[in-house]
Structure formats: structure tokens, C-alpha cells
mmCIF file with all atom_site columns, C-alpha atoms in Angstrom:
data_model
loop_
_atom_site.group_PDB
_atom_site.id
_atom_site.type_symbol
_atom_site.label_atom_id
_atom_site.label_alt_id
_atom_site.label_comp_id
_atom_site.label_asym_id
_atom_site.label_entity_id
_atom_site.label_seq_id
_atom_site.pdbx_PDB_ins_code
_atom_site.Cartn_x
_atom_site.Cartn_y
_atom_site.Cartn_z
_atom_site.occupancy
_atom_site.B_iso_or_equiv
_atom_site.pdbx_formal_charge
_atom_site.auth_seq_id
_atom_site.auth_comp_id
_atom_site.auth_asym_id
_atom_site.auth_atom_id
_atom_site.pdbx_PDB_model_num
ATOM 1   C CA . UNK A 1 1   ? 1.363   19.199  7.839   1.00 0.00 ? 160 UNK A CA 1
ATOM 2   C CA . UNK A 1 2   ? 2.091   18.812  4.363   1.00 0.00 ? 161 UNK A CA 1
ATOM 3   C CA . UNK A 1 3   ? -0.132  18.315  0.966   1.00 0.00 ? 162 UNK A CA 1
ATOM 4   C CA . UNK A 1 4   ? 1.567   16.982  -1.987  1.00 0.00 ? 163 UNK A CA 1
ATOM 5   C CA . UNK A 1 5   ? 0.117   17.124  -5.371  1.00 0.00 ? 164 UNK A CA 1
ATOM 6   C CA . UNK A 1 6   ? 1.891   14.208  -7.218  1.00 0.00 ? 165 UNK A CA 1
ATOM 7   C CA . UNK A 1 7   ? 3.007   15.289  -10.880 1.00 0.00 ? 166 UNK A CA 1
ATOM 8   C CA . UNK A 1 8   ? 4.034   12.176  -12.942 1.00 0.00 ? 167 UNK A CA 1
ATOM 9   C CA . UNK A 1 9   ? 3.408   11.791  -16.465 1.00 0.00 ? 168 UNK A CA 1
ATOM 10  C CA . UNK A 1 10  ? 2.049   8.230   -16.334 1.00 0.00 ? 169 UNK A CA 1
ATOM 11  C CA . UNK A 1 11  ? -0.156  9.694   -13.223 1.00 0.00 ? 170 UNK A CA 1
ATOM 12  C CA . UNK A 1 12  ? -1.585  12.551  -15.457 1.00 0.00 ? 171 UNK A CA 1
ATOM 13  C CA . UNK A 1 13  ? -2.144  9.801   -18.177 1.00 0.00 ? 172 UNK A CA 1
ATOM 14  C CA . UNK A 1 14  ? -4.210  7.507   -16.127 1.00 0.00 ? 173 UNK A CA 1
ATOM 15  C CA . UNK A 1 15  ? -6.055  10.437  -14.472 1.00 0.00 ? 174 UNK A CA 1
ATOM 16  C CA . UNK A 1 16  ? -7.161  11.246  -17.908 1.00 0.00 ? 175 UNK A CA 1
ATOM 17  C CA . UNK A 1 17  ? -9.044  7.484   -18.266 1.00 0.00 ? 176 UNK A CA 1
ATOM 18  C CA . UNK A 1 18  ? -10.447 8.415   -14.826 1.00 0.00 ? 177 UNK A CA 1
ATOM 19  C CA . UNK A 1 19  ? -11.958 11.399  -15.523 1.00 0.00 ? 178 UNK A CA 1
ATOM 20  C CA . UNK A 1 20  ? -13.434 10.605  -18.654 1.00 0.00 ? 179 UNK A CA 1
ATOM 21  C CA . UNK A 1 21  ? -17.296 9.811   -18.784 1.00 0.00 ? 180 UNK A CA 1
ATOM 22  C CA . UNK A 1 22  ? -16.502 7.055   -21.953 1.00 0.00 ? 181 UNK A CA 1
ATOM 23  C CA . UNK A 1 23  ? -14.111 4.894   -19.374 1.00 0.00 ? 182 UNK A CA 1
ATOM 24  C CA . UNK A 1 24  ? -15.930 1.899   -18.913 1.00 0.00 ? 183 UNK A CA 1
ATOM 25  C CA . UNK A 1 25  ? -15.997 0.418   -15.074 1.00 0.00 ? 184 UNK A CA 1
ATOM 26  C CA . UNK A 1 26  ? -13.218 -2.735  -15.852 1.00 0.00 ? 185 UNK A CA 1
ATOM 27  C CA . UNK A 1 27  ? -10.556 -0.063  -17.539 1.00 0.00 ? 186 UNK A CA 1
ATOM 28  C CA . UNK A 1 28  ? -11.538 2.740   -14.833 1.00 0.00 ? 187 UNK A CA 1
ATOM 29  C CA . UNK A 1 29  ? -10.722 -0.069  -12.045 1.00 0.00 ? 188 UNK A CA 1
ATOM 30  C CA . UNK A 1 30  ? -7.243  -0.626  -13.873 1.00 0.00 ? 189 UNK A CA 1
ATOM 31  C CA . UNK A 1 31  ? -6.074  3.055   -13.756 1.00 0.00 ? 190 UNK A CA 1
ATOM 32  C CA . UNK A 1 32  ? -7.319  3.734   -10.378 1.00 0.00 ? 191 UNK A CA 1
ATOM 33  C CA . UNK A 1 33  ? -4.779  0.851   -9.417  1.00 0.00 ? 192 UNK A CA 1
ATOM 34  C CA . UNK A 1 34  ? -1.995  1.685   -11.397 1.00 0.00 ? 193 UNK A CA 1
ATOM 35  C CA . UNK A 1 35  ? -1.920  5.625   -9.921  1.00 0.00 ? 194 UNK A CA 1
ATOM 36  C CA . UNK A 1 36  ? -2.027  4.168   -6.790  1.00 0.00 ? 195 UNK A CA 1
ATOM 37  C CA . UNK A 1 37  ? 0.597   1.628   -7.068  1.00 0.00 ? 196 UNK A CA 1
ATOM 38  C CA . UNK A 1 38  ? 2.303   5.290   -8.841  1.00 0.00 ? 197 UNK A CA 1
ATOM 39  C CA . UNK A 1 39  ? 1.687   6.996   -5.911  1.00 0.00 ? 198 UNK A CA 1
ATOM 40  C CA . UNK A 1 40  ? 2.798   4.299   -3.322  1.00 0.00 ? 199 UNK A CA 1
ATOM 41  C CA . UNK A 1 41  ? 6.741   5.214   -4.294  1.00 0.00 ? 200 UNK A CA 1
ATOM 42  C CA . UNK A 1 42  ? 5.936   8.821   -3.280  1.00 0.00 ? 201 UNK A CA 1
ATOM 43  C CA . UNK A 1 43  ? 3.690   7.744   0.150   1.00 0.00 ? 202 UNK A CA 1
ATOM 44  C CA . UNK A 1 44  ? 6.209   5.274   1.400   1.00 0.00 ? 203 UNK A CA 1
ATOM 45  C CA . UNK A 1 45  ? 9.358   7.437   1.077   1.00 0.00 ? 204 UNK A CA 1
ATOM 46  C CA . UNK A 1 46  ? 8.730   8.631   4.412   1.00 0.00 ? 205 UNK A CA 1
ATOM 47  C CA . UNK A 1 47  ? 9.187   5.079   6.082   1.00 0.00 ? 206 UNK A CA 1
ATOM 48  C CA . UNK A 1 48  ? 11.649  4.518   8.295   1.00 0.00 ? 207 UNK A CA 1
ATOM 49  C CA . UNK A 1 49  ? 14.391  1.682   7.264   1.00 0.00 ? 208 UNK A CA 1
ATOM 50  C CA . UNK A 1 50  ? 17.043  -0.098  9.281   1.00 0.00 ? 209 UNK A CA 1
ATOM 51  C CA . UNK A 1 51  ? 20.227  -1.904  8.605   1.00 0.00 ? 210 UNK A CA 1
ATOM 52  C CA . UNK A 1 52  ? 20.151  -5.554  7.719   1.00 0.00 ? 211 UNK A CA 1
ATOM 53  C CA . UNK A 1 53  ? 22.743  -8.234  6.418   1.00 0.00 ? 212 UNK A CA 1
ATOM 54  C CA . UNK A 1 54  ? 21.643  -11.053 3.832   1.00 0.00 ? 213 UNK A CA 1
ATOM 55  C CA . UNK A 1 55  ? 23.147  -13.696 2.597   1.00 0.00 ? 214 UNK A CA 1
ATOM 56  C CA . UNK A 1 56  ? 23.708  -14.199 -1.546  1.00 0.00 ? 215 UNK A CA 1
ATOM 57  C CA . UNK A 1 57  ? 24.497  -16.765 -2.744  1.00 0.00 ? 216 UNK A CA 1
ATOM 58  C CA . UNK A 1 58  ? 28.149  -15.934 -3.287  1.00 0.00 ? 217 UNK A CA 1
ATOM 59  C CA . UNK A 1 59  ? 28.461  -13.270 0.129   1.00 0.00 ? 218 UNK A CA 1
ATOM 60  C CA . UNK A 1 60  ? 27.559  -11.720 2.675   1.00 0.00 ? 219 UNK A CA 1
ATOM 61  C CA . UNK A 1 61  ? 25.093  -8.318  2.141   1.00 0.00 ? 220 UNK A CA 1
ATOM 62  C CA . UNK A 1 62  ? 24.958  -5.279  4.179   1.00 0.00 ? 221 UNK A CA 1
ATOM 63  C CA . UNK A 1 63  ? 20.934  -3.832  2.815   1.00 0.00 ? 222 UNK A CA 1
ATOM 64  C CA . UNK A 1 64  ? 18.073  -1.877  4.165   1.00 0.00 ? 223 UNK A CA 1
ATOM 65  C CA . UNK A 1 65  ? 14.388  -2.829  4.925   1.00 0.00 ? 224 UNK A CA 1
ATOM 66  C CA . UNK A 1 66  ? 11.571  -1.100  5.939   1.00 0.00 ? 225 UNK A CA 1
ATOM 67  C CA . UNK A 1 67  ? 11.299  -1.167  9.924   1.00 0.00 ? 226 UNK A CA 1
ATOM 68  C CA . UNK A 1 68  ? 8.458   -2.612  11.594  1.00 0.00 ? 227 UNK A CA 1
ATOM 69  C CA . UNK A 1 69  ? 5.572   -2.512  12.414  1.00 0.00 ? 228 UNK A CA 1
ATOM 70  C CA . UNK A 1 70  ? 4.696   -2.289  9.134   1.00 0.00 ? 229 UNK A CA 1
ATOM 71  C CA . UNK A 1 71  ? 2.131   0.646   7.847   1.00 0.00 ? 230 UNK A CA 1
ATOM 72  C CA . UNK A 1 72  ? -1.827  -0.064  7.730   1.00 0.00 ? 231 UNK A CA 1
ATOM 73  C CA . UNK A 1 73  ? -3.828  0.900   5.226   1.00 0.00 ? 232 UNK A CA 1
ATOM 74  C CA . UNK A 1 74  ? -7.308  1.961   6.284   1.00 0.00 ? 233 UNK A CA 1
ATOM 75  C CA . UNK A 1 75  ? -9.982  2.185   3.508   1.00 0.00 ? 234 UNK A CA 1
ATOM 76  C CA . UNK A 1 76  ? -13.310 4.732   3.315   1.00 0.00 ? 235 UNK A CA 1
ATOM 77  C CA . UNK A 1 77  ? -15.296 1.983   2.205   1.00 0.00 ? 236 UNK A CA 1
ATOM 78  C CA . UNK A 1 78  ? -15.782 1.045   -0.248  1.00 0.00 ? 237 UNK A CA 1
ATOM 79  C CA . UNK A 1 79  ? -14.075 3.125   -3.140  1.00 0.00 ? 238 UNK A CA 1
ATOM 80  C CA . UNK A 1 80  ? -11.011 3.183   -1.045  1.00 0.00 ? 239 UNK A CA 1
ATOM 81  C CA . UNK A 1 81  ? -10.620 -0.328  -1.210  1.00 0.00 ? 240 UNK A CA 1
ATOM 82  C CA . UNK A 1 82  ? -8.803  0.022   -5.172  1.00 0.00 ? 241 UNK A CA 1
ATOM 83  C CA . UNK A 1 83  ? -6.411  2.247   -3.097  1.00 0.00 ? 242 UNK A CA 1
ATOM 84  C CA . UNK A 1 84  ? -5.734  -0.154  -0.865  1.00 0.00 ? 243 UNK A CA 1
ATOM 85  C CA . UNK A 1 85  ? -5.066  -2.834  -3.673  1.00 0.00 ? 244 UNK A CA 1
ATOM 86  C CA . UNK A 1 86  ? -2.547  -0.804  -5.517  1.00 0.00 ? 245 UNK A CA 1
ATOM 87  C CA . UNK A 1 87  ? -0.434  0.007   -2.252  1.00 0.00 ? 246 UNK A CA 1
ATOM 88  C CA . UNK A 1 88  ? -0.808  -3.322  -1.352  1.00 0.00 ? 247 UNK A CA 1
ATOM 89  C CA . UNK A 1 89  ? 0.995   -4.452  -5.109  1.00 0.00 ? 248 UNK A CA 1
ATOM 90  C CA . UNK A 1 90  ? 4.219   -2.259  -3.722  1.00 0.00 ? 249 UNK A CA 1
ATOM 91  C CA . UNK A 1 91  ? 4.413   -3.189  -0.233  1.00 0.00 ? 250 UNK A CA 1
ATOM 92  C CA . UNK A 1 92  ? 2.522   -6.105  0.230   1.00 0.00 ? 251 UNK A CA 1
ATOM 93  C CA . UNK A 1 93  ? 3.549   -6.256  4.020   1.00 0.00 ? 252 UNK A CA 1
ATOM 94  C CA . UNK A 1 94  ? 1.173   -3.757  5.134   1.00 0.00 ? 253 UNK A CA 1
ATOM 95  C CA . UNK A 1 95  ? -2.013  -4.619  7.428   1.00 0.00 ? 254 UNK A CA 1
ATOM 96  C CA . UNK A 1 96  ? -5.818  -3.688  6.314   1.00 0.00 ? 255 UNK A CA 1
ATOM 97  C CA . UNK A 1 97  ? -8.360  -2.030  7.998   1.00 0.00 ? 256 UNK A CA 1
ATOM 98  C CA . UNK A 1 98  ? -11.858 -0.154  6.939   1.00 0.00 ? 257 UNK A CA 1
ATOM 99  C CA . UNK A 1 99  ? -14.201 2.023   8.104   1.00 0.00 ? 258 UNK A CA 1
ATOM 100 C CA . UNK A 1 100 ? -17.635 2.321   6.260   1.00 0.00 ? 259 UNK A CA 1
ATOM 101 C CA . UNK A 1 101 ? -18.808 6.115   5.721   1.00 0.00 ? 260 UNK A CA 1
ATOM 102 C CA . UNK A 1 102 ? -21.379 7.306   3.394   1.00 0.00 ? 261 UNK A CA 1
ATOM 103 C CA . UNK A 1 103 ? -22.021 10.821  2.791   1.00 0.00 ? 262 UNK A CA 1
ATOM 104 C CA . UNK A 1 104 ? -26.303 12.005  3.429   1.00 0.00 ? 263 UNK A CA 1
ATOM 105 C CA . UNK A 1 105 ? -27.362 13.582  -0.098  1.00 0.00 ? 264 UNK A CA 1
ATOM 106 C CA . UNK A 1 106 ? -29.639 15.680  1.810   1.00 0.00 ? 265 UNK A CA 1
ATOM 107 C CA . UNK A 1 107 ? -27.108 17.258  4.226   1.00 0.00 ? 266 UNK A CA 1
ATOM 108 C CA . UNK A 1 108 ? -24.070 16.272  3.413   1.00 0.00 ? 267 UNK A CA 1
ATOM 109 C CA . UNK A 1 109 ? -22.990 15.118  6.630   1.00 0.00 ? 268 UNK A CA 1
ATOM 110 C CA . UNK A 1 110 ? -21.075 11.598  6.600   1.00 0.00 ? 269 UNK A CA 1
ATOM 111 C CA . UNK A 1 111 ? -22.922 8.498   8.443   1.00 0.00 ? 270 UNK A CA 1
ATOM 112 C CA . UNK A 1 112 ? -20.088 5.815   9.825   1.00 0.00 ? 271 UNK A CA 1
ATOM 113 C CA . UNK A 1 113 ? -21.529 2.421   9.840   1.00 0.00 ? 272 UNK A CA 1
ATOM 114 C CA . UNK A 1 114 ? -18.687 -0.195  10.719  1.00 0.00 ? 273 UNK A CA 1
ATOM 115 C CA . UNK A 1 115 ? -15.051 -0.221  12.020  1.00 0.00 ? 274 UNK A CA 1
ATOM 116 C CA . UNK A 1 116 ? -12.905 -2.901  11.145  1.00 0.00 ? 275 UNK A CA 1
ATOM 117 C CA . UNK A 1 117 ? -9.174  -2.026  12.329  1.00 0.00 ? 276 UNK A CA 1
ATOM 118 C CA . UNK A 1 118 ? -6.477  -4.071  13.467  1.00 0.00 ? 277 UNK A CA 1
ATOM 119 C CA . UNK A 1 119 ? -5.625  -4.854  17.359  1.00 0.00 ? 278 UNK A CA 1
ATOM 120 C CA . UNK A 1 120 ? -2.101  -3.188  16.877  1.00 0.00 ? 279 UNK A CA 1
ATOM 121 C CA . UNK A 1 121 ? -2.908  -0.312  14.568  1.00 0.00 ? 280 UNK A CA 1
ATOM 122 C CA . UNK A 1 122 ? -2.245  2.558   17.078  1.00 0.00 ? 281 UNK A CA 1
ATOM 123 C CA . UNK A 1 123 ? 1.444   1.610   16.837  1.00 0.00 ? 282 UNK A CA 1
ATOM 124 C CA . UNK A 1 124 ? 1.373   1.955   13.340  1.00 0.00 ? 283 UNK A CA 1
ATOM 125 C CA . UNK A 1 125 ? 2.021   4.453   10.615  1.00 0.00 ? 284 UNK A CA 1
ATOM 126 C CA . UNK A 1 126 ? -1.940  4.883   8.917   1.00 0.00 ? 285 UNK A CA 1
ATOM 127 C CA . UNK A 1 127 ? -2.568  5.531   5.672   1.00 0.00 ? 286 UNK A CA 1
ATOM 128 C CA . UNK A 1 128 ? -6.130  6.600   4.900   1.00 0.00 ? 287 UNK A CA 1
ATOM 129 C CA . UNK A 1 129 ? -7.803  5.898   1.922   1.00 0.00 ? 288 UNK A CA 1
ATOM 130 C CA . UNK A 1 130 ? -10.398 7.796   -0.022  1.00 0.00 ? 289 UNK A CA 1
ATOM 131 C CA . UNK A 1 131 ? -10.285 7.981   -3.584  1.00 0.00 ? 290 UNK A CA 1
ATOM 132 C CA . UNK A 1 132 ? -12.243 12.073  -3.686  1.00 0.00 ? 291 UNK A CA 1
ATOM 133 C CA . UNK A 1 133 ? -11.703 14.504  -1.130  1.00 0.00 ? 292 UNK A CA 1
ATOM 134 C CA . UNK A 1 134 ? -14.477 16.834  -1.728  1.00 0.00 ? 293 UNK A CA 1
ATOM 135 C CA . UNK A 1 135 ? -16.062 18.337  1.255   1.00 0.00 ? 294 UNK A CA 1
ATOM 136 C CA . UNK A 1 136 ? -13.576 16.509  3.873   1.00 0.00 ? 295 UNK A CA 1
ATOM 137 C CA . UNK A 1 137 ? -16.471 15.460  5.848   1.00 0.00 ? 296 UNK A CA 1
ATOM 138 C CA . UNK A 1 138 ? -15.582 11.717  5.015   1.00 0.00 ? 297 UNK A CA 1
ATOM 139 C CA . UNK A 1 139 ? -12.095 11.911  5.771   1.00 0.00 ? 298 UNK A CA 1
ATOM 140 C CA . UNK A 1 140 ? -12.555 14.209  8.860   1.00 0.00 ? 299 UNK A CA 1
ATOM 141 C CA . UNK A 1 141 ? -14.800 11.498  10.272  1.00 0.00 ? 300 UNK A CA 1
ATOM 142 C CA . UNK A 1 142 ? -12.462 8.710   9.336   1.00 0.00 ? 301 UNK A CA 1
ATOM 143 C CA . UNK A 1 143 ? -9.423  11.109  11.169  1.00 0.00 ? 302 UNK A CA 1
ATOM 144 C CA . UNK A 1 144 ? -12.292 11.269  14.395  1.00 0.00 ? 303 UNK A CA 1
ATOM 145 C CA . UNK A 1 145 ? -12.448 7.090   14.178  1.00 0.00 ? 304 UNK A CA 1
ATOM 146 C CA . UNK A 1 146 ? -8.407  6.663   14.128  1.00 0.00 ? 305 UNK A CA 1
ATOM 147 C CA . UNK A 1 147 ? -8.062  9.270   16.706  1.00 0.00 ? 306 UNK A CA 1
ATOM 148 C CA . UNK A 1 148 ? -10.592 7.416   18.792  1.00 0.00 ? 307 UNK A CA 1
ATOM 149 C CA . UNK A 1 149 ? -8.696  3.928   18.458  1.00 0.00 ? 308 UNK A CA 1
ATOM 150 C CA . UNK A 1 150 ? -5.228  6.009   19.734  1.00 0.00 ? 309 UNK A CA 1
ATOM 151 C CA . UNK A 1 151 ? -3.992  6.587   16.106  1.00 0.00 ? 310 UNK A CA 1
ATOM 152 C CA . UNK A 1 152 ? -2.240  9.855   15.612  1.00 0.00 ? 311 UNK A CA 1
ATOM 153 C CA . UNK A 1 153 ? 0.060   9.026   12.539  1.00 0.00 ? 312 UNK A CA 1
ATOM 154 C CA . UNK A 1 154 ? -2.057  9.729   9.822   1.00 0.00 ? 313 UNK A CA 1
ATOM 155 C CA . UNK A 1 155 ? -1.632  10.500  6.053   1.00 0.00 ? 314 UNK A CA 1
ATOM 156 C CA . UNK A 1 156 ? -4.567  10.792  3.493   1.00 0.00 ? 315 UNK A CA 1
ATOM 157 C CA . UNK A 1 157 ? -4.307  9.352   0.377   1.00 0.00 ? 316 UNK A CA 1
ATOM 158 C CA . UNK A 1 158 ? -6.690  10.480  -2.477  1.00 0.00 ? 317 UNK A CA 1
ATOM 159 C CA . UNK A 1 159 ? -6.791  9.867   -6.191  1.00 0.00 ? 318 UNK A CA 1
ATOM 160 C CA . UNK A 1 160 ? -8.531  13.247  -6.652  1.00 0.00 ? 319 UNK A CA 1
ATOM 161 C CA . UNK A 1 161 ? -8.720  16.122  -3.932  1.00 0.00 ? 320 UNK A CA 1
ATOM 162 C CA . UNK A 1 162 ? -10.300 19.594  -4.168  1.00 0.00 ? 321 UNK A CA 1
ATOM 163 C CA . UNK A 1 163 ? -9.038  23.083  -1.821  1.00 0.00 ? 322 UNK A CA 1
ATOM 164 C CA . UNK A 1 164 ? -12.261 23.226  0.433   1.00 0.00 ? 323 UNK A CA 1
ATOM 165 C CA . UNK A 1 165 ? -11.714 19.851  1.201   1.00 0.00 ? 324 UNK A CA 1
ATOM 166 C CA . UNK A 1 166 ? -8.614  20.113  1.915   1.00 0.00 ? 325 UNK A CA 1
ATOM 167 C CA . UNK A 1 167 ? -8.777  23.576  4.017   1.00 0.00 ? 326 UNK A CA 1
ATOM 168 C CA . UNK A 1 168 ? -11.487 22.074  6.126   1.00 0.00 ? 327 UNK A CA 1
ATOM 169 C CA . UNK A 1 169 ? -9.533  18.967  6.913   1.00 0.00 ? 328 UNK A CA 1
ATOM 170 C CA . UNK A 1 170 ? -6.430  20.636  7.295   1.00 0.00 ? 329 UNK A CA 1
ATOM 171 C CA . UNK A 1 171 ? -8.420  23.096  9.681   1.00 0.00 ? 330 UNK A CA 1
ATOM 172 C CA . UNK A 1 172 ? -9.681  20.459  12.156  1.00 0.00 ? 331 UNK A CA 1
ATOM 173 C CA . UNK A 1 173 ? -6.271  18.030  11.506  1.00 0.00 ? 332 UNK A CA 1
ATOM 174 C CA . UNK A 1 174 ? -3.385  20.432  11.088  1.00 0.00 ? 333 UNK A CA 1
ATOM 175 C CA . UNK A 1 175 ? -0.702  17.650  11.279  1.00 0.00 ? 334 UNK A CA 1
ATOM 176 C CA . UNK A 1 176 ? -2.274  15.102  8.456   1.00 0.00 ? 335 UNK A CA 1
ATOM 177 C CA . UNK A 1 177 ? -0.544  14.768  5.811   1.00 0.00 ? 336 UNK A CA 1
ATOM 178 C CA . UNK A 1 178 ? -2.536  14.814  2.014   1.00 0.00 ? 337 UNK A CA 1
ATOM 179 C CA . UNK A 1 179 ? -1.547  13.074  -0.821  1.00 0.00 ? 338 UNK A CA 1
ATOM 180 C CA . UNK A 1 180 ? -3.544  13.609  -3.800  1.00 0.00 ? 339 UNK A CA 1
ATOM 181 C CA . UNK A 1 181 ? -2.874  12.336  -7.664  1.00 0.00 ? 340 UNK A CA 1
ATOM 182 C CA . UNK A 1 182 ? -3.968  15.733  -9.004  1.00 0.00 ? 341 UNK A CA 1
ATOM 183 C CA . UNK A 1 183 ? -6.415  18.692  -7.545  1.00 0.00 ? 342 UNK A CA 1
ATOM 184 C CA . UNK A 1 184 ? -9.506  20.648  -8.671  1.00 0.00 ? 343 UNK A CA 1
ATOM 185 C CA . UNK A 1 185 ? -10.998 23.911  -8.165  1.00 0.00 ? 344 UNK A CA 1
ATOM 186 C CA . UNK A 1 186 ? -13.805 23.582  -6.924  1.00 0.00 ? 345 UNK A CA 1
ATOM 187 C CA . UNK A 1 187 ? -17.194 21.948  -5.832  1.00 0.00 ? 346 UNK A CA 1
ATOM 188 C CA . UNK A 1 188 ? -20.638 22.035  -7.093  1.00 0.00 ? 347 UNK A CA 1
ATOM 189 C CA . UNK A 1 189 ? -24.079 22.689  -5.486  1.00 0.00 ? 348 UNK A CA 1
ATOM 190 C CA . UNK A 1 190 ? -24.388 19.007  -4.614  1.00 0.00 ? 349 UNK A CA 1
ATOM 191 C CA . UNK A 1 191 ? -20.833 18.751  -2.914  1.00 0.00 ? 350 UNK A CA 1
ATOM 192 C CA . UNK A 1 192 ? -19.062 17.176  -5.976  1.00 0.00 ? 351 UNK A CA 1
ATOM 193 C CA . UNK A 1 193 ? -15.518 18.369  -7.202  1.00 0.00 ? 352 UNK A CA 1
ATOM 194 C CA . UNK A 1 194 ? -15.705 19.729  -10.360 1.00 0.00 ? 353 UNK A CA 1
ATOM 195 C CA . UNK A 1 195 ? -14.615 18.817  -13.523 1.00 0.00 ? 354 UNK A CA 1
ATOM 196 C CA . UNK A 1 196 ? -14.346 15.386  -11.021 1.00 0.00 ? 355 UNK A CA 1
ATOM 197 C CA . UNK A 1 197 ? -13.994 11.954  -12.207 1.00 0.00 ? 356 UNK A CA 1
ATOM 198 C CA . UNK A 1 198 ? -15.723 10.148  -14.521 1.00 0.00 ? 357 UNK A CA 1
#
């Protein structure tokens, strides 16, 4: 179990346009995919590579390549569909997949309504993505789909994350791993993270 709060200045710069309530929705769309192509150097580090040889056009070349299968990036629809994008801009090999969740105002309780994954996605590295983890309940009920379609390998990805969401879903998922652009305090009486995002 790991959570890794990514410090980068262009991160903290784009983060900025995010957060801001004068961000209009075409340049908020823009940052949200340029931290997460930022982040996507930091997620995929962990990918295993092999040896391969290439030829140049002059020689022979002894490289490496990511191994396959290839990763899959799962979305929260629908916000963590501009997550998806910007991975998708670094290593456009990955497959797709989505699961619809919406959070009840009333209770707060998430509501799944559809499950899109791929055939082969339990022998796949997952990346789950959400851009706010606030209470966890999304991304704990995302965790319960995966788990239920024999996927184990899980990291969250989140543009903004706050500590009770992360306690609670490191309390029911001890071995996820959380990547988050930057972190807040705390949450409000309604379950948002606070200052948040614009």
C-alpha cells in the first residue's frame, strides 16, 4: 500500500487553473489533461519492461518495452474519462473500461449503474480513475466491481484526494495504491473536499 502525493511544478501550476472558480469549462478540460498526462510518467514507472532488439536503419538495437498485457484504464464515469484521455496521450497501448457511479446527495452512498470492462482485464495491471477522492465511497465501490470481475491489481488515480477518503479506502483496500496530483484537508457538511476544485 502506498499513496503518493505528486509534487511537480507544472502539476501545482495546472492545479491552480483547476481550482479556480474563474476557469472556464474548455481551459479546465485542458489542465485536467495535461496533469494527467504529468502524472502518467509517475503511474507507469511501476510497469514491468522486457528486453527487445530493433532494427535502425544503420544496426541492430538491444531496447526495452513495456511487457504485456498492457495496463487498463478503468474510468468512474464520467469525470474520470479526462483521466483516461491524458494517460491514454503517454501510453496509448492501454485498454478502456468504465464503470458508472454516482454519489446520492441525500446519503451519500454511491449508486453503480453500468459496467463496461474488458474480457481480459483480470490479467491486467488496473488503473482506476476518479478525478476527487472525497468520501472514498466511489472508489471503494469501483475497488468492490474490479474485485468482483477477479481484478486484484489496482492503483487509484485522482487529480485531487482528501485524508478521510483516503483512510476509509485504504481501510477496506489496504494494498491499493493512491495517486493523487495534490491533497486537501478536509471535507464539508455535504461530503465535498475543501478548498476543492473549481
Amino acid at each position: 500500500m502506498s499513496v503518493k502525493i505528486l509534487n511537480h511544478p507544472l502539476i501545482d501550476h495546472h492545479m491552480n487553473k483547476l481550482r479556480s472558480k474563474d476557469t472556464n469549462n474548455f481551459d479546465f478540460r485542458i489542465s485536467a489533461k495535461i496533469v494527467s498526462n504529468l502524472m502518467g510518467y509517475e503511474i507507469f514507472k511501476s510497469l514491468s519492461t522486457e528486453n527487445v532488439q530493433i532494427n535502425t536503419p544503420l544496426e541492430k538495437f538491444k531496447g526495452r518495452e513495456v511487457k504485456k498485457p498492457f495496463p487498463c484504464l478503468v474510468s468512474i464515469l464520467r469525470a474520470g474519462s479526462i483521466i483516461v484521455d491524458g494517460l491514454l496521450e503517454v501510453l496509448p497501448n492501454c485498454s478502456v473500461g468504465h464503470i458508472g457511479i454516482y454519489r446520492d446527495h441525500k446519503t451519500l452512498l454511491p449508486k453503480d449503474y453500468l459496467t463496461k470492462l474488458p474480457n481480459n482485464i483480470h490479467k491486467k495491471k488496473v488503473f482506476l480513475c476518479d478525478p476527487m477522492l472525497a468520501t472514498g465511497g466511489s472508489a471503494i465501490r469501483a475497488i468492490e466491481v474490479l474485485n468482483e470481475n477477479n481484478c486484484y491489481d489496482i492503483s487509484l488515480i485522482c487529480l485531487l484526494a482528501c485524508d478521510e477518503g483516503i483512510n476509509l479506502t485504504l481501510k477496506k483496500y489496504p494494498k491499493i495504491n493512491i495517486f493523487a496530483a495534490q491533497k486537501d484537508p478536509v471535507l464539508n457538511k455535504k461530503g465535498y473536499i475543501l478548498p476543492g476544485l473549481g
